[in-house]
Tab-separated table of C-alpha atoms and ligand atoms in Angstrom:
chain	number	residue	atom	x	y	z
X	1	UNK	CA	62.015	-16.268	-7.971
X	2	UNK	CA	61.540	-13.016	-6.218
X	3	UNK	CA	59.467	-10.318	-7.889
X	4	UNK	CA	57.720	-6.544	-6.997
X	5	UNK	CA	54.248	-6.296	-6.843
X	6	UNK	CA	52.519	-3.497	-8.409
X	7	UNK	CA	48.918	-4.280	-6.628
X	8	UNK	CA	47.810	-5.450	-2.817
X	9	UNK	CA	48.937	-8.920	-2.231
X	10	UNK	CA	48.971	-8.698	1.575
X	11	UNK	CA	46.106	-9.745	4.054
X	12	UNK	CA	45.480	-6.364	5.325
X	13	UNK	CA	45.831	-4.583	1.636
X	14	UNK	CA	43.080	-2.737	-0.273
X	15	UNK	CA	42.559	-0.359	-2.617
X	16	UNK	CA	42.368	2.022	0.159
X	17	UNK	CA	45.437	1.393	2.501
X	18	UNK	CA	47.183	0.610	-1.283
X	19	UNK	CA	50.731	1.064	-1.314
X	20	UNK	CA	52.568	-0.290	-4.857
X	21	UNK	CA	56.238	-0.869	-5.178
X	22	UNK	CA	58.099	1.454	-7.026
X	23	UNK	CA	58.710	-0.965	-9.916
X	24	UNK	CA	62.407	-0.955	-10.391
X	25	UNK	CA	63.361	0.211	-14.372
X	26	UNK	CA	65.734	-2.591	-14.843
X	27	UNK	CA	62.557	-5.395	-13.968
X	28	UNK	CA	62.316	-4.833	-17.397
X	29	UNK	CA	64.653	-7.255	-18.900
X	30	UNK	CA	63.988	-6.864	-22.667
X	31	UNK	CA	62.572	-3.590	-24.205
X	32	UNK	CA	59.090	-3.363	-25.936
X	33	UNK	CA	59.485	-3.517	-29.565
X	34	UNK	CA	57.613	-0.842	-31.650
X	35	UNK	CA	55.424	-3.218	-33.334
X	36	UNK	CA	54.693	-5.315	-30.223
X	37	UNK	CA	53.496	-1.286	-28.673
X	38	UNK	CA	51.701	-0.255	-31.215
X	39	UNK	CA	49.685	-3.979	-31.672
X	40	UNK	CA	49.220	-3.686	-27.834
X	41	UNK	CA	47.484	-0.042	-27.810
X	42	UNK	CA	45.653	-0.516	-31.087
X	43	UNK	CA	43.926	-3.602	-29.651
X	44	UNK	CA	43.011	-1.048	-26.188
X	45	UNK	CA	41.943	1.527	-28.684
X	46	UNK	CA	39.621	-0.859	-30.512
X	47	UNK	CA	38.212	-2.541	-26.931
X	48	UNK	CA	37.303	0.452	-25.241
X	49	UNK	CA	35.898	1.463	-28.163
X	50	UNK	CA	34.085	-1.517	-28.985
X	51	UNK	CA	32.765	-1.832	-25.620
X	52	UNK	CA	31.524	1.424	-24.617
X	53	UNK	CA	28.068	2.163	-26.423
X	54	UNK	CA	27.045	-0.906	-28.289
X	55	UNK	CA	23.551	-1.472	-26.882
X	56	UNK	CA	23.316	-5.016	-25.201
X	57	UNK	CA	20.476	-7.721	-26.043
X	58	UNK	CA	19.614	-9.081	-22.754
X	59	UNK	CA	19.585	-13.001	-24.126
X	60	UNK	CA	22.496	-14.598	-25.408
X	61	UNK	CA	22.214	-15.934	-29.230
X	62	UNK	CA	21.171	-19.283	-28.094
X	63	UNK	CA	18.543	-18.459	-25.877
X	64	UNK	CA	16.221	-16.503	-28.211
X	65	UNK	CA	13.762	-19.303	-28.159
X	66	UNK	CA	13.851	-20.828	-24.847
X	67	UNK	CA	10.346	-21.365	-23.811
X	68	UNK	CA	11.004	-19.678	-20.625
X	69	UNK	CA	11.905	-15.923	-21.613
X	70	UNK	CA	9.344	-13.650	-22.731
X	71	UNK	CA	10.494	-12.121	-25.854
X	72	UNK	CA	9.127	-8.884	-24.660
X	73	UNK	CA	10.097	-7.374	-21.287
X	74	UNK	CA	7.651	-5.909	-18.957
X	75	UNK	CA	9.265	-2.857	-18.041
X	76	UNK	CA	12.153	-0.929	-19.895
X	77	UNK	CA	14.128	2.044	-19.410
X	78	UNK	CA	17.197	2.810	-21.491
X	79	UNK	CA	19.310	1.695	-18.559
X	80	UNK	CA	17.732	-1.726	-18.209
X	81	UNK	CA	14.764	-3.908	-19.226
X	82	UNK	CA	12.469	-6.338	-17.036
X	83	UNK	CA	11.448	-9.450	-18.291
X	84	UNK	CA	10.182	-13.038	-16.997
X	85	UNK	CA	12.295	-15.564	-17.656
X	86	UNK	CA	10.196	-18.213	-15.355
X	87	UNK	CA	7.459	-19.015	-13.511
X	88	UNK	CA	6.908	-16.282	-11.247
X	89	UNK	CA	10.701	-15.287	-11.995
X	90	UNK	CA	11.852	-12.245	-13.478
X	91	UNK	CA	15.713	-10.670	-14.109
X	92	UNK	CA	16.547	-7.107	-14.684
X	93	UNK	CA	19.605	-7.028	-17.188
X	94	UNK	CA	21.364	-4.031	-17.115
X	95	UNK	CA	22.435	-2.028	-20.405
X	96	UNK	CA	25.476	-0.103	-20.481
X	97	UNK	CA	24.755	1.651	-23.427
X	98	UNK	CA	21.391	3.150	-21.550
X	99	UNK	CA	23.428	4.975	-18.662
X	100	UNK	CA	24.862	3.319	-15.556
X	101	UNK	CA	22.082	3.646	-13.431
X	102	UNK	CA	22.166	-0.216	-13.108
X	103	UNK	CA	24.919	-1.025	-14.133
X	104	UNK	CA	24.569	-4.562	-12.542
X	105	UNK	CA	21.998	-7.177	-13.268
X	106	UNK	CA	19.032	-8.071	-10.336
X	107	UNK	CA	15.062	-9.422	-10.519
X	108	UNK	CA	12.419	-10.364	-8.736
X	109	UNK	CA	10.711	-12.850	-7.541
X	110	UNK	CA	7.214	-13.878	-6.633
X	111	UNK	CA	5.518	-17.303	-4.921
X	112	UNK	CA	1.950	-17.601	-3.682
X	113	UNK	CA	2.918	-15.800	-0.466
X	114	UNK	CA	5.658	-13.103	-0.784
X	115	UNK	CA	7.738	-11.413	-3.468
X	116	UNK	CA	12.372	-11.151	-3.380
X	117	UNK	CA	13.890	-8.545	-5.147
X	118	UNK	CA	17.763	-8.873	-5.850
X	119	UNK	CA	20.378	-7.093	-5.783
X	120	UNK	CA	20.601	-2.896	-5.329
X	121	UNK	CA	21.944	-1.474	-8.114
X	122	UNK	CA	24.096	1.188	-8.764
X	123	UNK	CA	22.254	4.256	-7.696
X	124	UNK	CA	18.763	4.347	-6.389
X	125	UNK	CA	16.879	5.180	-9.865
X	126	UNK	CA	17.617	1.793	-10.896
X	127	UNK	CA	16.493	-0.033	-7.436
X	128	UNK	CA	13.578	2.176	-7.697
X	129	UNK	CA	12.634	0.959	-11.102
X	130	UNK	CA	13.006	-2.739	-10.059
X	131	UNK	CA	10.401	-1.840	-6.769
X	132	UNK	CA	7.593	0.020	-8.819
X	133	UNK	CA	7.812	-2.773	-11.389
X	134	UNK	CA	7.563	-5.539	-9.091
X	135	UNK	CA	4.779	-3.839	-7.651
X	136	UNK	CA	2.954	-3.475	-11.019
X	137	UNK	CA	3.213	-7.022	-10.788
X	138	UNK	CA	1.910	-8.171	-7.553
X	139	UNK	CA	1.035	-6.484	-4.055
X	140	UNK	CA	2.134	-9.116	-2.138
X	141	UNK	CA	4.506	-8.701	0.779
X	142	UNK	CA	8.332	-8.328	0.350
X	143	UNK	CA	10.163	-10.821	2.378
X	144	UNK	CA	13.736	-9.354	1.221
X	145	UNK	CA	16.302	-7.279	-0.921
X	146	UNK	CA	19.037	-9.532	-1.509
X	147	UNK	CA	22.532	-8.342	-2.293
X	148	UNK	CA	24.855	-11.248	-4.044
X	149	UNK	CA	27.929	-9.018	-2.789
X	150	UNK	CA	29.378	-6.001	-1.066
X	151	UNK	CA	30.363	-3.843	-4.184
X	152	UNK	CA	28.963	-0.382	-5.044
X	153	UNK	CA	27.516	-1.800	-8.245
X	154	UNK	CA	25.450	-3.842	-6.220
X	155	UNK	CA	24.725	-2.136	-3.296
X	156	UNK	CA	24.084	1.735	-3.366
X	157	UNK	CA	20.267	1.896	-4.204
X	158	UNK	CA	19.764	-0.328	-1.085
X	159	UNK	CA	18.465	2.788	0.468
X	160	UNK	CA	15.266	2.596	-1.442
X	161	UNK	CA	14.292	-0.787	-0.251
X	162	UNK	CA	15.151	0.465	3.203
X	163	UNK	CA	12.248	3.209	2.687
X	164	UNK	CA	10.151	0.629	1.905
X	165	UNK	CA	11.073	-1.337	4.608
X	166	UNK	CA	11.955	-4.022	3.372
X	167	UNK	CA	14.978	-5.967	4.793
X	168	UNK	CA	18.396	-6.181	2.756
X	169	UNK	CA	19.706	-9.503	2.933
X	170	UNK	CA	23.097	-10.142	2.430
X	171	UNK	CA	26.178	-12.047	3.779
X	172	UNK	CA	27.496	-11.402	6.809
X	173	UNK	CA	30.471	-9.443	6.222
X	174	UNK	CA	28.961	-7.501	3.424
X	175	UNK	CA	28.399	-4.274	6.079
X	176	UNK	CA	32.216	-4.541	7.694
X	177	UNK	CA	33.246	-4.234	3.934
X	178	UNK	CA	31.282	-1.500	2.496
X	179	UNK	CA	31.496	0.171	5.772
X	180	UNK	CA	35.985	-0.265	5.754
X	181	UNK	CA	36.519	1.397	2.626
X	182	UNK	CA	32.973	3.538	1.314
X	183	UNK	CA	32.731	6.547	4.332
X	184	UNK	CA	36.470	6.754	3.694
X	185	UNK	CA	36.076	7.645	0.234
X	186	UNK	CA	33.180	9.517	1.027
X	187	UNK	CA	35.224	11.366	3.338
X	188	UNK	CA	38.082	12.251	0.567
X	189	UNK	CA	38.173	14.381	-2.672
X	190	UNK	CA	38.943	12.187	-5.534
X	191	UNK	CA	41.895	13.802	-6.174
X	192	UNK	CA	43.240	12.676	-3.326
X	193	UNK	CA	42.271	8.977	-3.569
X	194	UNK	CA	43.783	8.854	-7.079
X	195	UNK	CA	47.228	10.488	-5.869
X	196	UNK	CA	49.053	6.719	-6.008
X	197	UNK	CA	47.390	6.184	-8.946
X	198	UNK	CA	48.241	9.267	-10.734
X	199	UNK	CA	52.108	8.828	-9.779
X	200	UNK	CA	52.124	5.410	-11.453
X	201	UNK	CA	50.808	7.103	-14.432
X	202	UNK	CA	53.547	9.780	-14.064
X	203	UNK	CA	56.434	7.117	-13.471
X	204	UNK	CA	55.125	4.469	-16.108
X	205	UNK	CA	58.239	3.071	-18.199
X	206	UNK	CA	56.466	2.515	-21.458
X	207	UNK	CA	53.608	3.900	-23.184
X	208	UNK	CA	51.899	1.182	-23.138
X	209	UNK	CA	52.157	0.668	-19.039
X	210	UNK	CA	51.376	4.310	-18.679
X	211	UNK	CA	47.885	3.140	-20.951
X	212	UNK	CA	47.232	0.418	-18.339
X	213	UNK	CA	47.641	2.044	-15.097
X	214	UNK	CA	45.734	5.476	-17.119
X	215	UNK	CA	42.532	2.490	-17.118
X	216	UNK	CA	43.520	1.703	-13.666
X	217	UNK	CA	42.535	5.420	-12.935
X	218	UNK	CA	39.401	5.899	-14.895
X	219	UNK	CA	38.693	2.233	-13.468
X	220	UNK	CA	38.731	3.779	-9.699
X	221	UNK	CA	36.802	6.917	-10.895
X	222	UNK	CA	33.653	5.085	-12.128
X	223	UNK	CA	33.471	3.582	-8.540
X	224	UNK	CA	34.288	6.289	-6.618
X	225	UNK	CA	32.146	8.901	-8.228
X	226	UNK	CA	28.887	6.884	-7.469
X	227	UNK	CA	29.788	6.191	-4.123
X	228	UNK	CA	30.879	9.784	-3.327
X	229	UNK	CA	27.035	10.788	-4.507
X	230	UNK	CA	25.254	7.630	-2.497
X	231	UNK	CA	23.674	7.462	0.696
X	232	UNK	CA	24.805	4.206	2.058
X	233	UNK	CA	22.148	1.839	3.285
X	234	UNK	CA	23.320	-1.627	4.473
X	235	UNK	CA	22.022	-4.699	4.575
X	236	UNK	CA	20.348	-5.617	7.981
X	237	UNK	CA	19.671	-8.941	7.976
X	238	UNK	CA	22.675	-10.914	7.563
X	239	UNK	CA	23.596	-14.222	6.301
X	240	UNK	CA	25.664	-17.118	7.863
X	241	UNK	CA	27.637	-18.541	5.520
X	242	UNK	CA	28.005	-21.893	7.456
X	243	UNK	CA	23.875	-22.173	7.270
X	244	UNK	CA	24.312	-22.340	3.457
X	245	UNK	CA	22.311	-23.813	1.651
X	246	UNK	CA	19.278	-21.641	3.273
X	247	UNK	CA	16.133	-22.023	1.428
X	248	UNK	CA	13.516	-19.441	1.356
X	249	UNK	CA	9.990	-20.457	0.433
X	250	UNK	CA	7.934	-18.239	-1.043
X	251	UNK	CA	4.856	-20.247	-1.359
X	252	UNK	CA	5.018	-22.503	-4.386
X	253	UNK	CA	8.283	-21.001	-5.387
X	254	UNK	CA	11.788	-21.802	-3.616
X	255	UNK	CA	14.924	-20.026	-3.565
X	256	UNK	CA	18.197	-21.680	-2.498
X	257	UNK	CA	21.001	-19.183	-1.239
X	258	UNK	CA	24.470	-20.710	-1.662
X	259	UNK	CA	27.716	-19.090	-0.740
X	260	UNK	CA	30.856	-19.576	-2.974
X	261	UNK	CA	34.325	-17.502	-2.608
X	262	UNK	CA	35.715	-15.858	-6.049
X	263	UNK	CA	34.673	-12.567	-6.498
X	264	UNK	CA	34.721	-11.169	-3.620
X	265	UNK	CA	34.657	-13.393	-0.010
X	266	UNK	CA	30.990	-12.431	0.701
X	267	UNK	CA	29.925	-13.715	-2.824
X	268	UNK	CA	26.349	-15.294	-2.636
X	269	UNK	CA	24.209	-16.981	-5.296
X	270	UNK	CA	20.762	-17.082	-5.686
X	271	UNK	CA	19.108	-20.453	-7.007
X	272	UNK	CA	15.141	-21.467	-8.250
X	273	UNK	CA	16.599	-25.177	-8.498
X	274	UNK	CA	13.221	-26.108	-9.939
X	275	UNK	CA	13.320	-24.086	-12.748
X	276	UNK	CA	17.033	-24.334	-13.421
X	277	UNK	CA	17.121	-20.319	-12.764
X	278	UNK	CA	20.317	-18.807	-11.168
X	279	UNK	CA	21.093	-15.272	-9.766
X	280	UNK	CA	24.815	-15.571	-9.977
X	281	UNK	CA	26.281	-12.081	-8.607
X	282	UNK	CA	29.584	-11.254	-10.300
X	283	UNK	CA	31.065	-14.438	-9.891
X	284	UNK	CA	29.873	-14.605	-13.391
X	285	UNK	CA	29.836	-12.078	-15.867
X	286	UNK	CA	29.838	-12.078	-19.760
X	287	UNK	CA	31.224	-9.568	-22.135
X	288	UNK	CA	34.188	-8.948	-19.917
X	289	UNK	CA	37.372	-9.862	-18.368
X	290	UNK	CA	36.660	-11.377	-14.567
X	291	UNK	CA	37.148	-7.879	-12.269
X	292	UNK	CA	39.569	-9.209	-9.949
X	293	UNK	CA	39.752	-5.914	-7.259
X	294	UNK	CA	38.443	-8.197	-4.212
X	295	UNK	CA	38.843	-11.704	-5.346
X	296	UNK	CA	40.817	-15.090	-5.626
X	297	UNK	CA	41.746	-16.171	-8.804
X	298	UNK	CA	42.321	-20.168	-7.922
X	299	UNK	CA	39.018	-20.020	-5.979
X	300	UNK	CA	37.143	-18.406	-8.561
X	301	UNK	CA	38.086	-20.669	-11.239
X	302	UNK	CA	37.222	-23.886	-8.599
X	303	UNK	CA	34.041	-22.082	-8.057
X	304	UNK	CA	33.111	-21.312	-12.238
X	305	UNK	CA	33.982	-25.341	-12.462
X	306	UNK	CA	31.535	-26.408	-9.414
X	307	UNK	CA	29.133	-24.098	-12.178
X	308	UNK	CA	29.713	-25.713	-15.283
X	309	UNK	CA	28.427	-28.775	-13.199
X	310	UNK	CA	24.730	-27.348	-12.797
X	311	UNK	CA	22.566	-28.715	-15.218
X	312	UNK	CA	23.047	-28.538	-18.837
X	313	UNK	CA	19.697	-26.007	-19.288
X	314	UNK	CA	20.358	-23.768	-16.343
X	315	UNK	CA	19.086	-20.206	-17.334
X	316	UNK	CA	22.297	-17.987	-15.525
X	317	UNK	CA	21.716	-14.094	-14.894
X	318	UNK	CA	25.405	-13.164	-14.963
X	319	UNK	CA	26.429	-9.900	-12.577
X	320	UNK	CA	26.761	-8.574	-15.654
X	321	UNK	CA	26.233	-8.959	-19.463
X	322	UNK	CA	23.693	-11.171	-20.762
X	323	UNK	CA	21.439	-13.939	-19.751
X	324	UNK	CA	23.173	-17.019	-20.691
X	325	UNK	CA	23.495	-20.831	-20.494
X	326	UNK	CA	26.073	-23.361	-19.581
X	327	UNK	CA	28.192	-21.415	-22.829
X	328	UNK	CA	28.597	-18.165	-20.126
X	329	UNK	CA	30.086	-20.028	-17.953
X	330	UNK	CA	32.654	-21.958	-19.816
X	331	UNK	CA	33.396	-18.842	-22.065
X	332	UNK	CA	34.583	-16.893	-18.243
X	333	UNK	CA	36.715	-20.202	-18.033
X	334	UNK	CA	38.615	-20.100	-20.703
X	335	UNK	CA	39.385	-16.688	-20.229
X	336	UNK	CA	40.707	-17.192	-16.746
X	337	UNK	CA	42.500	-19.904	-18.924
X	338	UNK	CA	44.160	-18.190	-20.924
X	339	UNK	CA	45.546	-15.420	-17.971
X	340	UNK	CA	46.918	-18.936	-16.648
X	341	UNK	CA	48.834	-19.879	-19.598
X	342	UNK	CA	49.894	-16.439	-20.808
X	343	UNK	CA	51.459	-15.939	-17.054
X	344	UNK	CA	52.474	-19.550	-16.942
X	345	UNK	CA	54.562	-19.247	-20.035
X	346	UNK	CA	56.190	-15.800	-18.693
X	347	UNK	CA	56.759	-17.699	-15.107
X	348	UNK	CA	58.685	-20.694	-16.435
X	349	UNK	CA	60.375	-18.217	-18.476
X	350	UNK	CA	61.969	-16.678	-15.627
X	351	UNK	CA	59.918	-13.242	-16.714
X	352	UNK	CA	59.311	-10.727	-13.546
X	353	UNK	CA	55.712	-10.487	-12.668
X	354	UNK	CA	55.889	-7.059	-13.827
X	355	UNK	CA	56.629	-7.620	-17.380
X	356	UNK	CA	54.398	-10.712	-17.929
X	357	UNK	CA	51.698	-8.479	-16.950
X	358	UNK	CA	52.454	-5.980	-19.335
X	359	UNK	CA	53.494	-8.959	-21.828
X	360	UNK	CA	49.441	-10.427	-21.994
X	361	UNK	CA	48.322	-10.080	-24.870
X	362	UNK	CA	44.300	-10.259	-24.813
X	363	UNK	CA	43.410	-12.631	-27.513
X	364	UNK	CA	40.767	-12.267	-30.791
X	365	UNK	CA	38.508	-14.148	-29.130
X	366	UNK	CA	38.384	-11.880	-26.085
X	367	UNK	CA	39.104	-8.413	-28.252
X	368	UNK	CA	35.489	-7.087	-27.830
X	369	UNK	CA	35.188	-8.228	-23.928
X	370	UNK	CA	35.185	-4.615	-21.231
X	371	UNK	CA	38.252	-4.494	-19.648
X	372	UNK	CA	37.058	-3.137	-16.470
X	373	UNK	CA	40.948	-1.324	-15.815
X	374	UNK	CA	43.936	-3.192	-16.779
X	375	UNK	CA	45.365	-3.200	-13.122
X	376	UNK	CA	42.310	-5.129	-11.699
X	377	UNK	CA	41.349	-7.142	-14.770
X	378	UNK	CA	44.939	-8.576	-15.911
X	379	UNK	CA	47.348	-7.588	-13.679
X	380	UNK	CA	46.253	-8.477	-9.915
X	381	UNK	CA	44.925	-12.021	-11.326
X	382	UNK	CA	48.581	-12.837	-13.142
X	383	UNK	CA	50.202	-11.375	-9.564
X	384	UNK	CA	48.065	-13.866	-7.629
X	385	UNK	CA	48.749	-16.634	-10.361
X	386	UNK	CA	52.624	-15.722	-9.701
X	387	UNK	CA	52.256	-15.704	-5.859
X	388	UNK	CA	50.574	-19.296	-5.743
X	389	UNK	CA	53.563	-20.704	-8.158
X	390	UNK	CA	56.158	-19.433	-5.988
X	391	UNK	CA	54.793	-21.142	-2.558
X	392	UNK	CA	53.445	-17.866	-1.730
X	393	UNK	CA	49.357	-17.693	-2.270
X	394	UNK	CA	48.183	-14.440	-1.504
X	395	UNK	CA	45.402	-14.431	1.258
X	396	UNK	CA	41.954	-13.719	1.584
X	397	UNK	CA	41.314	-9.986	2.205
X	398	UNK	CA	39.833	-9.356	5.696
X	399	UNK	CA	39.884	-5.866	5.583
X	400	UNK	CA	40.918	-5.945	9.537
W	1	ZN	ZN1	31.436	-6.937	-7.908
């Protein structure tokens, strides 16, 4: 079957060096109906309204009464809160509905001998917050900032820790990414990054598609905006991937770094096996559809089933969204499940990639879950579905 790709699919793509296919009008083999339009962009409507200012409880439902989560946390601002959810282990959990200072979930935490913060935020308010409340805690040392990925979200308050000297951990690759693609932006207006973008807008055949690649823009906004306004610290101590597992002691307390491929290929994990306590980095989230801008569909899903094989009362601090048991991780699995069968059923059909993406239909279950931008929540993952079904599995970006 030979098919147009709307989205990178090539080693050497990325959003930067993108370059779509013009999508040729007669891909389209059947016309949208009316009602099939106007169930698609009513269901949009009601998720981006839905997910945009509802303020977030940082537990799941069924962890209100674990023994090992304070209640209260020790630190809030509207843009997170800071509670213990172990011994000697804390999370941050971001809230959307607070500002997107966060925006991504992190902790800390603290043995007999040293202290490990994780992850850097968004901007450097929110990394700041996580340092002065850590150090309300304890004054022990600070072995480490660790960063579970590469991605802005994660990444640009890094340059507070750096003040503080403290090293930033992080795989090895994570500089070579941020550094192939952030000074670029930072070197561009955004109105010339979104140019591609803004033609596929232009040039959409339906209103519906013009909807989806319109989220595709706002989507590349709300990363490059924070990066434009960041001073870029990266991580200086950095991680081998083939030493994983690496276990960090911190005196009483261990932490197990593990490396896993999904998200992103730099994706790293952050364990307190003893306490059944996992940092997971975006290669879990909850409340949303997996963002699939940097990542690998098949691997992911092998990676969320290697998950759903911790133990049955691991506490999971998602990338994003709540804290949450073993339920977080098979709800992100049955969403990349249904992607699968939605594009399965449009492959065996015979439908162009093109049209099955616009053909997913996001079901009730789903309806309230962030769609971070149509083009990198649905429509790269049903490409890379429809690559690996034709003999032709997209590979892992390199950035060279
Ligand atoms: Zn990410």
């Amino acid at each position: 079957m030979s098919y147009k790709t709307s989205l990178p699919r090539d080693a050497k793509s990325t959003i930067l060096t993108f370059r779509y296919a013009e999508i040729p009008m007669n891909n389209f083999s059947k016309p949208f109906s009316r009602r099939k339009f106007l169930a698609g962009t009513s269901s949009m409507g009601a998720l981006y309204a839905a997910s945009k200012f509802a303020p977030l409880p940082a537990l799941a439902a069924g962890l209100q009464t674990d023994s090992r989560i304070a209640q209260q946390p020790i630190a809030s601002k509207g843009f997170a809160a800071i509670r213990k959810i172990g011994n000697g282990v804390y999370a941050t959990i971001a809230d959307r509905s607070g500002g997107l200072q966060a925006r991504c979930n992190g902790g800390f935490l603290i043995g007999r001998d040293a202290a490990i913060l994780v992850e850097g935020f968004q901007t450097t308010i929110a990394a700041q917050f996580q340092l002065d409340t850590l150090r309300s805690v304890t004054a022990l040392p600070i072995r480490a900032a660790l960063n579970t990925h590469w991605h802005f979200d994660h990444t640009l308050g890094n340059s507070v820790y750096g003040g503080a000297g403290i090293p930033i951990w992080a795989h090895a690759d994570v500089p070579a990414r941020i550094t192939a693609i952030y000074p670029k932006w930072q070197a561009q207006s955004l109105e010339t990054y979104l140019v591609p973008w803004e033609k596929r807008v232009r040039e959409a055949k339906t209103d519906q598609q013009r909807e989806h690649f319109m989220s595709d823009v706002k989507g590349l906004s709300g990363m490059f905006n924070p990066v434009s306004q960041a001073v870029l610290a990266l991580p200086n101590h950095l991680l081998d991937p083939a030493k994983m597992p690496m276990e960090i002691d911190l005196g009483g307390l261990t932490l197990v770094i593990e490396h896993y491929i999904g998200h992103t290929d730099t994706d790293l994990i952050f364990r307190v096996p003893e306490q059944k306590i996992a940092y997971m980095g975006d290669l879990l989230t909850g409340g949303q559809y997996p963002v699939n801008i940097n990542g690998y569909a098949t691997k992911w899903r092998e990676t969320l089933a290697k998950f759903a094989a911790f133990d049955k009362d691991t506490l999971f601090i998602p990338g994003h969204g709540q804290i949450v048991g073993q339920e977080g991780v098979a709800a992100m699995r049955s969403c990349f499940d249904d992607l699968a069968e939605q594009a399965e059923k449009s492959y065996q059909a015979g439908i162009p990639v093109e049209e099955a993406v616009e053909r997913y239909v996001i079901p009730d279950k789903f309806k309230n879950y962030l769609v971070f931008s149509w083009g990198f929540a649905i429509e790269r993952t049903i490409e890379q579905f429809y690559e690996e079904w034709s003999g032709k599995p997209g590979q892992i970006l390199n950035y060279s």
